Amino acid sequence: MHTINYHKTMPDTDLHRTDGRSIVQQSLLGIASVILWSISLKYSNTATMGDYGLLSVLSPLYFSAIGLLTISFTISLSSQRMRTIILALHIVALIFMIHGTPALLYDAPRYPWSYKHIGVVSFIQENNGIRFNSNPYFNWPGFFALFALINEIAGLNSALIYAAWAQVFFNLLFFSALLMIFKALTNDQRLIWTALWLYFLTNWVGQDYFAPQALNYFLYLVIIAVFLTWFHSRESTVFERIQRVLPGGSTRIRHWFSVADARISSQKPLYPHQEVGIKILIVLVAAFVTASHQLTPFILIGGVITLAIFRRLRGHVFPLLLGVLAISWLFFSAEAFVDSNVAKLFGSFGQVSNNLTRSVYNLSGWQASVVHVALASRSLTTVICLIGIVGALRRLHHGIFDFSAMLLGGIPFVMIAFQSYGGEILYRTFLFALPFVTFFAAAAFYPIPRVAKLHKPSLAVAAVSLVILPVFLLAYYGNELRYNISLGEVQAVQQLSRIAKPGSLILIGSANFAREVEGFDQYHYFPLTRTREFFRGRVDEQTIDTMANRLLDSKYPDVYLLITRAQKHFVRMYIPSLGTYLDDLEQAMREDERFIVVFSNADAVIFSIRRT
Amino acid sequence: MAWYAPLRPLAIIAISTTALWATISNIGGLSQSIIAFLFTLFCPGIAFVAFLGITDKATELVMAMALSLTICGLVAVGMVYLDLWSPVGAMVLISGATIIASSLQLGMIYRNR
């Protein structure tokens, strides 16, 4: 293993002076980029947002800032006196620039689906607990119960106040856990920090908002990091068996097997009390993951079983323990959900093609900008995976076989065979594979530790980052017209929960709104985009009569119609041929005396009907 | 043993006591929120992970954060399932355990001097 020996190139007396100067030099560009970013926010007005979301309103200064940060990061990376603290600050700055920007520009949390989670937390606070029914949120309540408790301790009655910052918070947590994983996989600092940089530059999936997945992803990363750091094993019995059945027994493959995971840095051996303590910690964290999320425990079990099968894990009790925890929860605590969702849970088992197709949407008929965003995310995924393959091959070429990282990067893809996860399985798979994909992608630039000619790989990292960056920003910010919910829209839903009796029917323009931010599990919702009159494509007298009949439905205590700005954008983006339907409907209903406008602001309107 | 070694358990005891007091008296405002987030993200985890003797500080911090959120989460889930929702009770339990663990840590530091 090569290590950088500063003393070979620098006399001792100069070391401290040059270190100080080096830190200042390496920080200057980074500081300039943060200042530029702060200024850029003043010149970015979300009120004029166009089809390409935030990209259409961000000031050119923003793009300059993030570009400058990229250059600054790679300059620091290429320095002989590379300082990890400087690189860490660059990553923190990148997280703020990417995830802090919407939090600073919007007046309410991003993503319509985050509001339901805020609503569940409020529900627990208001009702001092959950309802024991088949609602999945009540069957895996860990995340919601935790934040309800935090709110109570903090003296807050809703998570709405801080949920906008959840993405920054969770990404900082991911950063800490990923650092631990990469430090376990290698001690090459340039490889570690490039992998971290690439991770945050390619994670377009958006599973870092106020949601159980974000918290459980962090806990998953910590458990994997602990396994790699203290419970990793390099038993070669499996390889010996494989070699026996290999035809001819290639020398190179034999060599790879003999060096598999040789670079995994082992910490000091654990004392018995430390080992017991860390095992208890793993069991506690895994138990909480089991109580908090449907998918994460099974991806964790998959990873742990695979490591155990290939003798990469010391302590075979872990797979058994995690399996017992997850299965017990599924059939005892989440029994109500399992009973009423058997088909959903197990119906897609083994249907790989179907599960894949449900995640890869047919882009035809969508607005051009949405198609471009989808293509950007697909291209980004493909490119980072290809760079990852190049990195893995380069490592193998240099005789380094990161077998455990390959297993952990590959195992999430097996989940596609088990579940469609509501059409999201491919996104989740990418999310769980990404740490290892970016590790190998970084290895494409730094396959082995370098001590000289540092500028070459750094230039390559800069070039690739600057190419990836606009694609990432398009994939991540391109659909903001749909993801940005205004405070006015939130207020409309809050008002609705004050006036609508429990059990009421809420007709909605589309499902893209701050659903259940208050009044969780109280109402029935029905989107107009599922009605026959919507697909007739025009608003006429017949449409208005049908709407009047819907609002008079006596099966429910009350019936309301909610139309919001984000709902209209959703229809425009995904069904452009009916792009003005909700505007026309709102206009016609405002003009018709049968309907009452119960609440209205610039971004939302609630209708009910006069009952005679 | 470094002179500053007792500072960490002392800080954990101070934050935990303040968080417990803030919850019971519901002082409100930003200060209560900051104390609550500091407590739930760091305190129980740091108090217990300290006994593991992990030398790498960054690793210790990551594990402490994961454990803190886990402990608070498991207590909250327990209250929900046992139909015993009581944030004050939870705080007494978690901060009490945290203060005891940090006091033990403090005792060990002084004994080793």
XYZ file of C-alpha atoms in Angstrom:
725
model
C 0.000 0.000 0.000
C 1.414 3.370 -1.008
C 1.060 6.250 1.360
C 1.931 9.872 0.837
C 5.073 10.721 2.732
C 5.084 14.485 3.172
C 8.537 14.456 4.726
C 10.103 13.192 1.543
C 9.157 16.334 -0.287
C 9.118 18.959 2.456
C 11.569 19.793 5.239
C 10.032 19.637 8.734
C 10.541 23.313 9.430
C 8.355 24.340 6.473
C 5.587 21.916 7.247
C 3.387 23.982 9.569
C 3.794 27.244 7.670
C 2.950 25.628 4.347
C 0.094 23.654 5.869
C -1.581 26.854 7.023
C -1.061 28.497 3.648
C -2.291 25.397 1.881
C -5.544 25.363 3.882
C -6.198 29.012 3.022
C -5.398 28.449 -0.668
C -7.601 25.376 -0.875
C -10.468 27.179 0.853
C -10.495 30.423 -1.133
C -12.293 29.210 -4.261
C -14.726 27.235 -2.156
C -15.554 30.277 -0.031
C -15.980 32.356 -3.193
C -18.420 29.784 -4.588
C -20.500 29.834 -1.384
C -20.639 33.650 -1.472
C -21.661 33.509 -5.132
C -24.369 30.977 -4.305
C -25.736 33.153 -1.492
C -25.920 36.137 -3.861
C -27.529 34.006 -6.584
C -30.489 33.217 -4.328
C -31.395 36.907 -4.231
C -31.704 36.918 -8.013
C -33.753 33.724 -8.308
C -37.498 34.284 -8.328
C -39.620 31.141 -8.180
C -42.794 33.064 -9.027
C -41.805 33.036 -12.694
C -40.936 29.326 -12.816
C -41.212 27.797 -16.276
C -41.419 24.307 -17.745
C -37.907 23.333 -16.648
C -38.586 24.029 -12.998
C -35.877 25.653 -10.935
C -33.523 25.660 -13.917
C -35.734 28.291 -15.524
C -35.486 30.710 -12.590
C -32.094 30.138 -11.016
C -29.722 33.002 -11.571
C -26.670 32.301 -13.793
C -24.673 33.049 -10.640
C -26.006 29.804 -9.158
C -24.563 27.723 -11.982
C -21.284 29.644 -11.752
C -21.173 28.978 -8.008
C -21.705 25.242 -8.269
C -19.242 25.045 -11.189
C -16.670 26.958 -9.184
C -17.207 24.641 -6.227
C -16.534 21.672 -8.512
C -13.279 23.213 -9.710
C -12.303 24.114 -6.159
C -13.000 20.556 -4.984
C -10.869 19.002 -7.695
C -8.033 21.466 -7.086
C -8.051 20.449 -3.409
C -8.136 16.825 -4.501
C -5.067 17.271 -6.670
C -3.028 18.991 -3.980
C -0.061 17.094 -2.555
C -1.179 18.528 0.780
C -4.770 17.467 0.408
C -6.733 18.254 3.576
C -9.748 16.115 4.303
C -11.402 18.888 6.316
C -11.371 21.113 3.219
C -12.842 18.325 1.079
C -15.483 17.705 3.758
C -16.444 21.390 3.708
C -16.773 21.210 -0.077
C -19.195 18.292 0.248
C -21.191 20.163 2.900
C -21.296 23.210 0.596
C -22.469 20.993 -2.287
C -25.262 19.555 -0.107
C -26.412 23.063 0.826
C -26.231 24.290 -2.773
C -28.280 21.365 -4.092
C -30.711 20.712 -1.260
C -30.660 24.011 0.617
C -31.611 26.041 -2.467
C -35.261 24.840 -2.657
C -35.552 25.148 1.131
C -34.441 28.781 0.909
C -36.410 29.707 -2.200
C -39.752 28.030 -1.438
C -42.134 29.096 1.281
C -43.224 25.515 2.057
C -41.608 22.038 1.950
C -40.810 20.494 -1.422
C -42.634 17.406 -2.822
C -46.416 16.983 -2.439
C -45.992 13.527 -0.900
C -43.940 14.843 2.022
C -47.086 16.501 3.428
C -48.793 13.238 4.219
C -45.833 12.328 6.423
C -46.131 15.665 8.213
C -49.815 14.839 8.652
C -49.119 11.416 10.209
C -46.741 13.004 12.730
C -49.411 15.582 13.648
C -51.990 12.796 13.907
C -49.900 10.973 16.540
C -49.442 14.204 18.487
C -53.149 15.052 18.390
C -54.423 11.552 19.136
C -51.641 10.427 21.472
C -51.027 7.391 19.299
C -52.002 5.615 16.100
C -55.047 3.794 14.759
C -54.661 0.046 14.503
C -55.939 -0.358 10.966
C -54.482 -1.398 7.610
C -52.971 2.010 6.816
C -49.284 1.302 6.054
C -48.176 4.377 7.975
C -49.763 2.965 11.144
C -48.226 -0.455 10.555
C -44.659 0.890 10.301
C -44.954 3.902 12.616
C -41.315 4.211 13.753
C -40.375 7.333 11.797
C -43.629 9.119 12.584
C -43.580 8.228 16.277
C -39.975 9.444 16.512
C -40.751 12.825 14.971
C -43.965 13.158 16.992
C -41.834 12.702 20.103
C -39.224 15.179 18.828
C -42.005 17.716 18.141
C -43.385 17.283 21.643
C -39.940 17.738 23.193
C -39.329 20.748 20.939
C -42.684 22.324 21.774
C -43.868 22.183 18.146
C -47.301 21.084 16.983
C -46.289 20.229 13.411
C -43.252 19.137 11.439
C -44.241 21.700 8.784
C -41.921 24.247 10.395
C -38.722 22.303 9.670
C -39.645 19.683 7.033
C -38.298 21.911 4.231
C -34.809 21.373 5.674
C -35.159 17.599 5.893
C -33.225 17.111 2.653
C -30.214 19.024 3.921
C -30.412 17.230 7.271
C -30.680 13.728 5.822
C -27.993 14.311 3.208
C -25.606 15.433 5.944
C -26.431 12.205 7.787
C -25.840 10.184 4.591
C -22.508 11.954 4.190
C -21.362 10.848 7.647
C -22.436 7.224 7.133
C -21.001 7.012 3.604
C -17.687 8.334 4.873
C -17.630 5.463 7.366
C -18.412 2.907 4.622
C -15.770 4.225 2.230
C -13.193 4.407 5.017
C -13.868 0.740 5.663
C -13.480 -0.144 1.977
C -10.211 1.682 1.371
C -7.683 3.950 2.981
C -7.020 5.873 -0.231
C -8.300 9.328 0.734
C -8.687 10.536 -2.854
C -10.831 7.554 -3.726
C -12.969 8.113 -0.610
C -13.617 11.808 -1.259
C -14.177 11.423 -4.993
C -16.750 8.702 -4.250
C -18.515 11.022 -1.811
C -18.502 13.870 -4.329
C -19.891 11.674 -7.103
C -22.571 10.288 -4.802
C -24.054 13.722 -4.134
C -23.676 14.703 -7.765
C -25.618 11.702 -9.053
C -28.266 10.971 -6.426
C -31.215 12.374 -8.352
C -33.745 9.927 -6.889
C -35.112 12.378 -4.306
C -35.584 9.903 -1.464
C -34.086 12.286 1.056
C -37.128 14.365 1.990
C -39.166 14.136 5.216
C -39.960 10.449 4.897
C -39.270 7.075 6.529
C -37.070 6.073 3.592
C -34.548 8.843 4.249
C -34.090 8.020 7.938
C -33.976 4.287 7.309
C -31.517 4.669 4.464
C -29.168 6.423 6.895
C -29.592 3.653 9.463
C -29.066 1.032 6.736
C -25.808 2.719 5.713
C -24.645 2.785 9.350
C -25.346 -0.936 9.832
C -23.502 -1.802 6.607
C -20.621 0.461 7.689
C -20.418 -1.288 11.075
C -20.386 -4.701 9.392
C -17.628 -3.662 7.000
C -15.608 -2.010 9.757
C -15.749 -4.605 12.529
C -17.436 -7.770 11.359
C -15.888 -8.274 7.957
C -14.338 -11.622 7.189
C -11.996 -12.775 4.430
C -12.500 -16.502 4.662
C -11.534 -18.009 1.333
C -13.342 -21.357 1.551
C -15.998 -20.264 -0.940
C -13.362 -19.157 -3.432
C -11.469 -22.398 -3.062
C -14.642 -24.265 -3.956
C -15.295 -21.991 -6.943
C -11.714 -22.433 -8.139
C -12.098 -26.188 -7.997
C -15.025 -26.102 -10.410
C -13.487 -23.466 -12.713
C -12.394 -25.005 -16.019
C -8.634 -24.808 -16.269
C -8.420 -22.441 -13.325
C -7.306 -19.122 -14.762
C -4.283 -17.716 -12.980
C -5.709 -14.199 -12.997
C -9.024 -15.300 -11.457
C -7.117 -17.300 -8.860
C -5.154 -14.160 -8.064
C -8.313 -12.067 -7.732
C -9.813 -14.574 -5.355
C -6.677 -14.626 -3.278
C -6.739 -10.838 -2.898
C -10.529 -10.389 -2.549
C -11.292 -7.566 -0.142
C -7.620 -7.295 0.807
C -8.018 -3.489 0.887
C -10.816 -3.502 3.445
C -9.256 -1.604 6.264
C -9.676 -3.429 9.513
C -9.954 -1.439 12.700
C -8.212 -2.577 15.849
C -9.548 -5.933 17.034
C -12.488 -5.560 19.352
C -12.377 -6.433 23.038
C -15.220 -8.756 24.078
C -17.141 -5.927 25.775
C -16.808 -3.765 22.656
C -18.026 -6.580 20.425
C -21.064 -7.186 22.641
C -21.793 -3.448 22.751
C -21.603 -3.027 18.983
C -23.753 -6.121 18.433
C -26.405 -4.698 20.768
C -26.241 -1.425 18.836
C -26.794 -3.257 15.530
C -29.769 -5.181 16.917
C -31.364 -2.000 18.300
C -30.887 -0.056 15.065
C -32.153 -3.000 12.990
C -35.194 -3.323 15.263
C -36.030 0.334 14.726
C -35.549 -0.007 10.952
C -37.936 -2.967 11.032
C -40.556 -0.865 12.835
C -40.110 2.089 10.493
C -40.056 0.945 6.891
C -41.394 -1.826 4.675
C -38.547 -2.145 2.195
C -35.283 -1.263 3.970
C -35.198 -4.277 6.345
C -35.429 -6.648 3.394
C -32.659 -4.936 1.441
C -30.574 -5.064 4.621
C -31.309 -8.769 5.079
C -30.465 -9.388 1.408
C -27.110 -7.656 1.828
C -26.262 -9.396 5.082
C -27.265 -12.866 3.831
C -25.171 -12.366 0.698
C -22.157 -11.278 2.737
C -22.649 -14.300 4.987
C -23.010 -16.762 2.081
C -19.728 -15.579 0.600
C -18.077 -15.673 4.037
C -17.632 -11.897 4.066
C -19.305 -11.552 7.456
C -18.161 -12.665 10.852
C -21.060 -13.666 13.077
C -23.640 -15.712 11.220
C -26.260 -14.888 13.785
C -26.899 -11.503 12.114
C -28.828 -12.708 9.035
C -30.973 -14.950 11.209
C -31.646 -12.211 13.735
C -32.529 -9.581 11.128
C -34.734 -12.087 9.309
C -36.618 -13.022 12.485
C -37.125 -9.330 13.317
C -38.505 -8.448 9.879
C -40.753 -11.496 9.497
C -42.083 -11.165 13.052
C -42.970 -7.533 12.436
C -44.652 -8.359 9.152
C -46.877 -11.067 10.596
C -47.545 -9.713 14.082
C -47.306 -5.922 14.236
C -48.166 -5.230 10.592
C -50.728 -8.024 10.436
C -53.594 -5.687 9.549
C -51.728 -4.337 6.529
C -50.510 -7.760 5.382
C -54.006 -9.248 5.622
C -55.544 -6.643 3.362
C -52.609 -6.322 0.957
C -51.518 -9.897 0.298
C -51.858 -9.480 -3.470
C -49.944 -6.196 -3.431
C -47.155 -7.645 -1.287
C -46.649 -10.984 -2.928
C -48.490 -10.657 -6.264
C -45.481 -9.313 -8.128
C -43.081 -11.920 -6.737
C -40.855 -13.256 -9.507
C -42.309 -10.936 -12.162
C -39.024 -9.222 -12.962
C -40.097 -7.847 -16.309
C -43.400 -6.525 -14.979
C -41.745 -4.943 -11.926
C -39.178 -3.276 -14.175
C -41.778 -2.016 -16.631
C -43.785 -0.447 -13.807
C -40.740 1.633 -12.829
C -39.770 2.678 -16.343
C -42.592 4.900 -17.482
C -43.724 5.260 -21.051
C -42.843 8.849 -21.882
C -45.226 9.278 -24.784
C -47.826 11.987 -24.371
C -45.930 13.885 -21.683
C -44.886 17.511 -22.007
C -41.472 17.830 -23.716
C -39.747 19.197 -20.578
C -40.912 16.214 -18.493
C -39.597 13.831 -21.137
C -36.239 15.636 -21.082
C -36.091 15.368 -17.286
C -36.857 11.623 -17.428
C -34.204 11.133 -20.117
C -31.699 13.112 -18.042
C -32.241 10.887 -15.004
C -31.967 7.742 -17.111
C -28.793 8.992 -18.814
C -27.266 9.944 -15.481
C -28.006 6.495 -14.059
C -26.526 4.779 -17.098
C -23.420 6.956 -17.172
C -22.562 6.567 -13.473
C -23.103 2.793 -13.689
C -20.839 2.601 -16.752
C -18.135 4.654 -15.038
C -18.572 2.331 -12.052
C -17.957 -0.718 -14.256
C -14.834 0.941 -15.679
C -13.658 1.624 -12.120
C -14.247 -1.954 -10.996
C -12.339 -3.236 -14.042
C -9.462 -0.826 -13.415
C -9.248 -2.004 -9.813
C -9.224 -5.626 -10.996
C -6.538 -4.739 -13.531
C -4.429 -3.478 -10.644
C -5.109 -6.675 -8.723
C -7.678 -5.188 -6.332
C -10.896 -7.152 -5.992
C -13.497 -5.266 -3.918
C -15.724 -8.268 -3.631
C -17.868 -7.105 -0.699
C -18.544 -3.739 -2.349
C -19.564 -5.562 -5.529
C -21.957 -7.771 -3.583
C -23.495 -4.839 -1.711
C -23.821 -2.823 -4.910
C -25.415 -5.725 -6.760
C -27.796 -7.146 -4.180
C -30.371 -4.292 -4.305
C -31.027 -5.211 -7.949
C -32.275 -8.617 -6.800
C -35.189 -6.791 -5.134
C -36.633 -6.196 -8.599
C -37.536 -9.899 -8.652
C -39.580 -9.603 -5.473
C -41.598 -6.397 -5.623
C -42.673 -3.550 -7.841
C -43.023 -1.355 -4.724
C -45.771 0.675 -6.293
C -43.720 1.234 -9.455
C -40.767 2.608 -7.484
C -38.549 -0.444 -7.116
C -36.026 0.674 -9.743
C -35.541 4.038 -7.991
C -35.063 2.370 -4.629
C -32.690 -0.165 -6.163
C -30.578 2.625 -7.603
C -30.620 4.439 -4.258
C -29.311 1.425 -2.345
C -26.743 0.498 -4.995
C -25.496 4.065 -5.464
C -22.927 4.193 -2.620
C -21.074 1.251 -4.128
C -21.616 2.381 -7.712
C -20.029 5.738 -6.889
C -17.220 4.002 -5.016
C -16.341 2.119 -8.202
C -16.961 5.213 -10.326
C -14.388 7.055 -8.206
C -12.068 4.095 -8.665
C -12.159 4.776 -12.413
C -10.106 7.897 -11.585
C -8.156 6.553 -8.626
C -7.835 2.777 -9.074
C -4.789 2.764 -6.838
C -3.414 5.331 -4.377
C -1.358 7.930 -6.243
C 1.602 9.898 -4.996
C 2.550 11.694 -8.197
C 0.881 13.242 -11.268
C -2.139 14.043 -9.162
C -3.464 16.636 -11.575
C -4.375 14.077 -14.254
C -7.102 12.161 -12.405
C -8.288 15.398 -10.762
C -8.719 16.993 -14.167
C -10.710 13.954 -15.245
C -12.897 14.204 -12.111
C -13.464 17.909 -12.853
C -14.333 17.237 -16.497
C -16.744 14.407 -15.689
C -18.328 16.384 -12.827
C -18.854 19.424 -15.048
C -20.505 17.227 -17.684
C -22.642 15.392 -15.127
C -23.641 18.553 -13.244
C -26.099 20.056 -15.785
C -27.655 16.634 -16.398
C -28.032 16.133 -12.661
C -29.546 19.581 -12.165
C -32.024 18.910 -14.962
C -32.942 15.512 -13.487
C -33.235 16.900 -9.969
C -34.756 20.347 -10.479
C -36.527 19.919 -13.820
C -39.944 18.894 -12.468
C -40.208 21.593 -9.799
C -43.455 22.975 -11.203
C -44.969 19.807 -9.847
C -42.810 19.413 -6.739
C -43.075 22.975 -5.462
C -46.060 23.426 -3.177
C -46.791 26.989 -2.098
C -47.828 28.124 1.348
C -51.184 29.182 -0.124
C -51.836 25.590 -1.215
C -50.912 24.283 2.233
C -53.263 26.817 3.830
C -56.103 25.602 1.607
C -55.657 22.009 2.812
C -55.440 23.210 6.417
C -58.665 25.173 5.924
C -60.313 22.098 4.420
C -59.494 20.032 7.501
C -61.140 22.699 9.664
C -64.418 22.799 7.733
C -64.885 19.243 6.417
C -66.500 16.727 8.762
C -64.625 13.412 9.231
C -65.635 10.918 6.549
C -66.223 13.647 3.942
C -65.361 13.198 0.293
C -62.727 15.550 -1.081
C -62.697 15.769 -4.859
C -59.278 16.853 -6.053
C -58.044 18.193 -9.365
C -55.220 15.629 -9.283
C -53.340 13.815 -6.530
C -50.505 16.360 -6.692
C -51.174 18.545 -3.635
C -50.306 18.897 0.052
C -52.438 15.897 0.841
C -53.398 15.283 4.462
C -50.970 17.789 5.931
C -53.784 18.064 8.450
C -56.694 15.707 9.029
C -54.765 12.529 8.239
C -56.874 9.371 7.757
C -60.122 11.353 8.021
C -61.332 11.866 4.493
C -61.948 10.049 1.240
C -60.111 11.523 -1.745
C -61.038 11.155 -5.386
C -59.053 12.769 -8.221
C -60.962 14.202 -11.161
C -58.248 12.782 -13.443
C -59.891 9.386 -12.875
C -63.330 10.500 -14.018
C -64.971 9.974 -17.377
C -65.828 13.669 -17.763
C -62.132 14.577 -17.434
C -61.246 12.469 -20.432
C -64.060 13.981 -22.450
C -61.545 16.817 -22.518
C -63.822 19.846 -22.407
C -65.717 21.771 -19.787
C -69.321 22.290 -20.823
C -72.762 22.273 -19.222
C -72.718 18.496 -18.907
C -69.405 18.633 -17.022
C -70.742 21.231 -14.606
C -73.951 19.237 -14.010
C -71.908 16.110 -13.284
C -69.753 18.097 -10.890
C -72.869 19.410 -9.127
C -74.130 15.840 -8.724
C -70.800 14.720 -7.329
C -70.842 17.543 -4.772
C -74.380 16.580 -3.752
C -73.415 12.947 -3.056
C -75.393 12.059 0.072
C -73.189 9.091 0.981
C -70.785 11.512 2.653
C -71.337 14.102 5.419
C -69.728 16.791 3.195
C -68.294 16.927 -0.299
C -65.756 19.550 -1.405
C -63.717 20.143 -4.521
C -60.121 21.341 -4.104
C -58.213 22.757 -7.070
C -54.634 23.944 -6.575
C -51.822 25.394 -8.631
C -49.631 22.254 -8.376
C -52.551 20.066 -9.458
C -52.966 22.188 -12.586
C -49.244 21.947 -13.318
C -49.381 18.170 -12.912
C -52.148 17.886 -15.516
C -50.311 20.256 -17.881
C -47.101 18.243 -17.548
C -48.447 14.715 -17.864
C -51.649 15.161 -19.875
C -50.804 18.271 -21.928
C -53.754 17.710 -24.266
C -56.036 18.478 -21.292
C -53.695 21.135 -19.913
C -56.336 23.826 -19.332
C -59.068 21.527 -18.029
C -58.755 22.470 -14.346
C -58.508 26.198 -15.168
C -61.638 25.975 -17.330
C -63.478 23.985 -14.678
C -62.583 26.466 -11.951
C -63.666 29.380 -14.101
C -66.992 27.752 -15.017
C -67.746 26.811 -11.406
C -66.937 30.308 -10.163
C -69.494 31.654 -12.647
C -72.201 29.116 -11.780
C -74.453 30.120 -8.876
C -74.980 26.557 -7.693
C -71.419 26.429 -6.353
C -69.989 28.232 -3.334
C -66.344 29.242 -3.070
C -65.595 28.210 0.508
C -61.958 29.270 0.429
C -59.820 30.912 -2.170
C -56.355 32.383 -2.502
C -53.934 32.951 -5.377
C -52.928 29.268 -5.493
C -55.977 27.278 -4.425
C -59.741 27.227 -4.340
C -62.249 25.070 -2.440
C -65.786 24.631 -3.782
C -68.902 23.215 -2.206
C -72.509 23.300 -3.405
C -75.618 25.099 -2.224
C -77.987 22.515 -0.744
C -81.622 23.526 -1.057
C -6.205 11.167 30.104
C -6.606 14.594 28.468
C -7.769 17.492 30.661
C -10.818 18.018 28.446
C -12.017 14.392 28.675
C -14.731 15.186 31.300
C -16.139 18.001 29.145
C -18.067 15.694 26.842
C -20.025 13.785 29.514
C -20.575 17.087 31.342
C -21.988 18.663 28.169
C -24.252 15.632 27.620
C -25.519 15.870 31.211
C -26.105 19.619 30.814
C -28.007 19.280 27.510
C -30.051 16.324 28.765
C -31.023 18.142 31.975
C -31.931 21.284 30.026
C -33.961 19.276 27.485
C -35.846 17.519 30.289
C -36.529 20.813 32.035
C -37.583 22.478 28.756
C -40.009 19.638 27.983
C -41.565 19.589 31.446
C -41.931 23.364 31.686
C -42.642 23.747 27.924
C -40.657 26.986 27.673
C -41.463 27.245 23.946
C -39.645 29.197 21.279
C -36.560 28.500 19.237
C -34.378 27.640 22.241
C -36.585 24.668 23.187
C -36.523 23.419 19.583
C -32.730 23.679 19.339
C -32.219 21.881 22.658
C -34.683 19.175 21.642
C -32.956 18.532 18.307
C -29.512 18.543 19.904
C -30.693 16.087 22.533
C -32.478 13.637 20.231
C -29.737 13.640 17.614
C -26.703 13.315 19.859
C -27.122 12.850 23.601
C -28.348 9.288 24.283
C -26.118 7.914 21.530
C -22.955 9.706 22.674
C -23.614 8.698 26.291
C -23.776 4.990 25.422
C -21.335 4.798 22.491
C -18.684 6.331 24.787
C -18.479 2.958 26.571
C -17.473 1.209 23.343
C -14.098 2.923 23.292
C -14.139 3.683 19.566
C -10.961 5.558 18.749
C -12.014 7.130 15.440
C -14.030 10.213 16.414
C -15.951 10.507 13.129
C -17.011 6.854 13.345
C -18.022 7.319 16.972
C -20.170 10.329 16.045
C -21.964 8.501 13.205
C -22.778 5.595 15.492
C -23.870 7.947 18.246
C -26.318 9.730 15.927
C -27.751 6.432 14.679
C -28.123 5.144 18.236
C -29.681 8.387 19.505
C -32.362 8.392 16.841
C -32.892 4.667 17.418
C -33.307 4.949 21.182
C -35.752 7.854 20.893
C -37.566 6.052 18.047
C -37.884 2.749 19.912
C -39.212 4.490 23.021
C -41.742 6.374 20.850
C -42.814 3.155 19.060
C -43.145 1.395 22.406
C -45.400 4.164 23.729
C -47.524 4.055 20.587
C -48.017 0.274 20.703
C -48.613 0.148 24.446
C -51.030 3.062 24.141
C -48.993 4.973 26.719
C -48.136 8.125 24.765
C -46.370 10.450 27.192
C -43.623 12.718 25.842
C -42.681 13.827 29.360
C -42.481 10.206 30.477
C -40.325 9.385 27.457
C -38.030 12.300 28.226
C -37.693 11.257 31.870
C -36.776 7.749 30.713
C -34.349 8.701 27.913
C -32.698 11.686 29.576
C -32.519 9.793 32.880
C -30.690 6.891 31.223
C -28.476 9.351 29.349
C -27.562 11.253 32.512
C -26.807 8.012 34.376
C -24.624 6.740 31.514
C -22.724 10.028 31.274
C -22.277 10.156 35.058
C -20.788 6.658 34.958
C -18.519 7.806 32.144
C -17.466 10.775 34.239
C -16.756 8.491 37.198
C -14.602 6.244 35.014
C -12.636 9.242 33.751
C -11.851 10.412 37.304
C -11.020 6.880 38.476
C -8.525 6.473 35.626
C -6.705 9.706 36.496
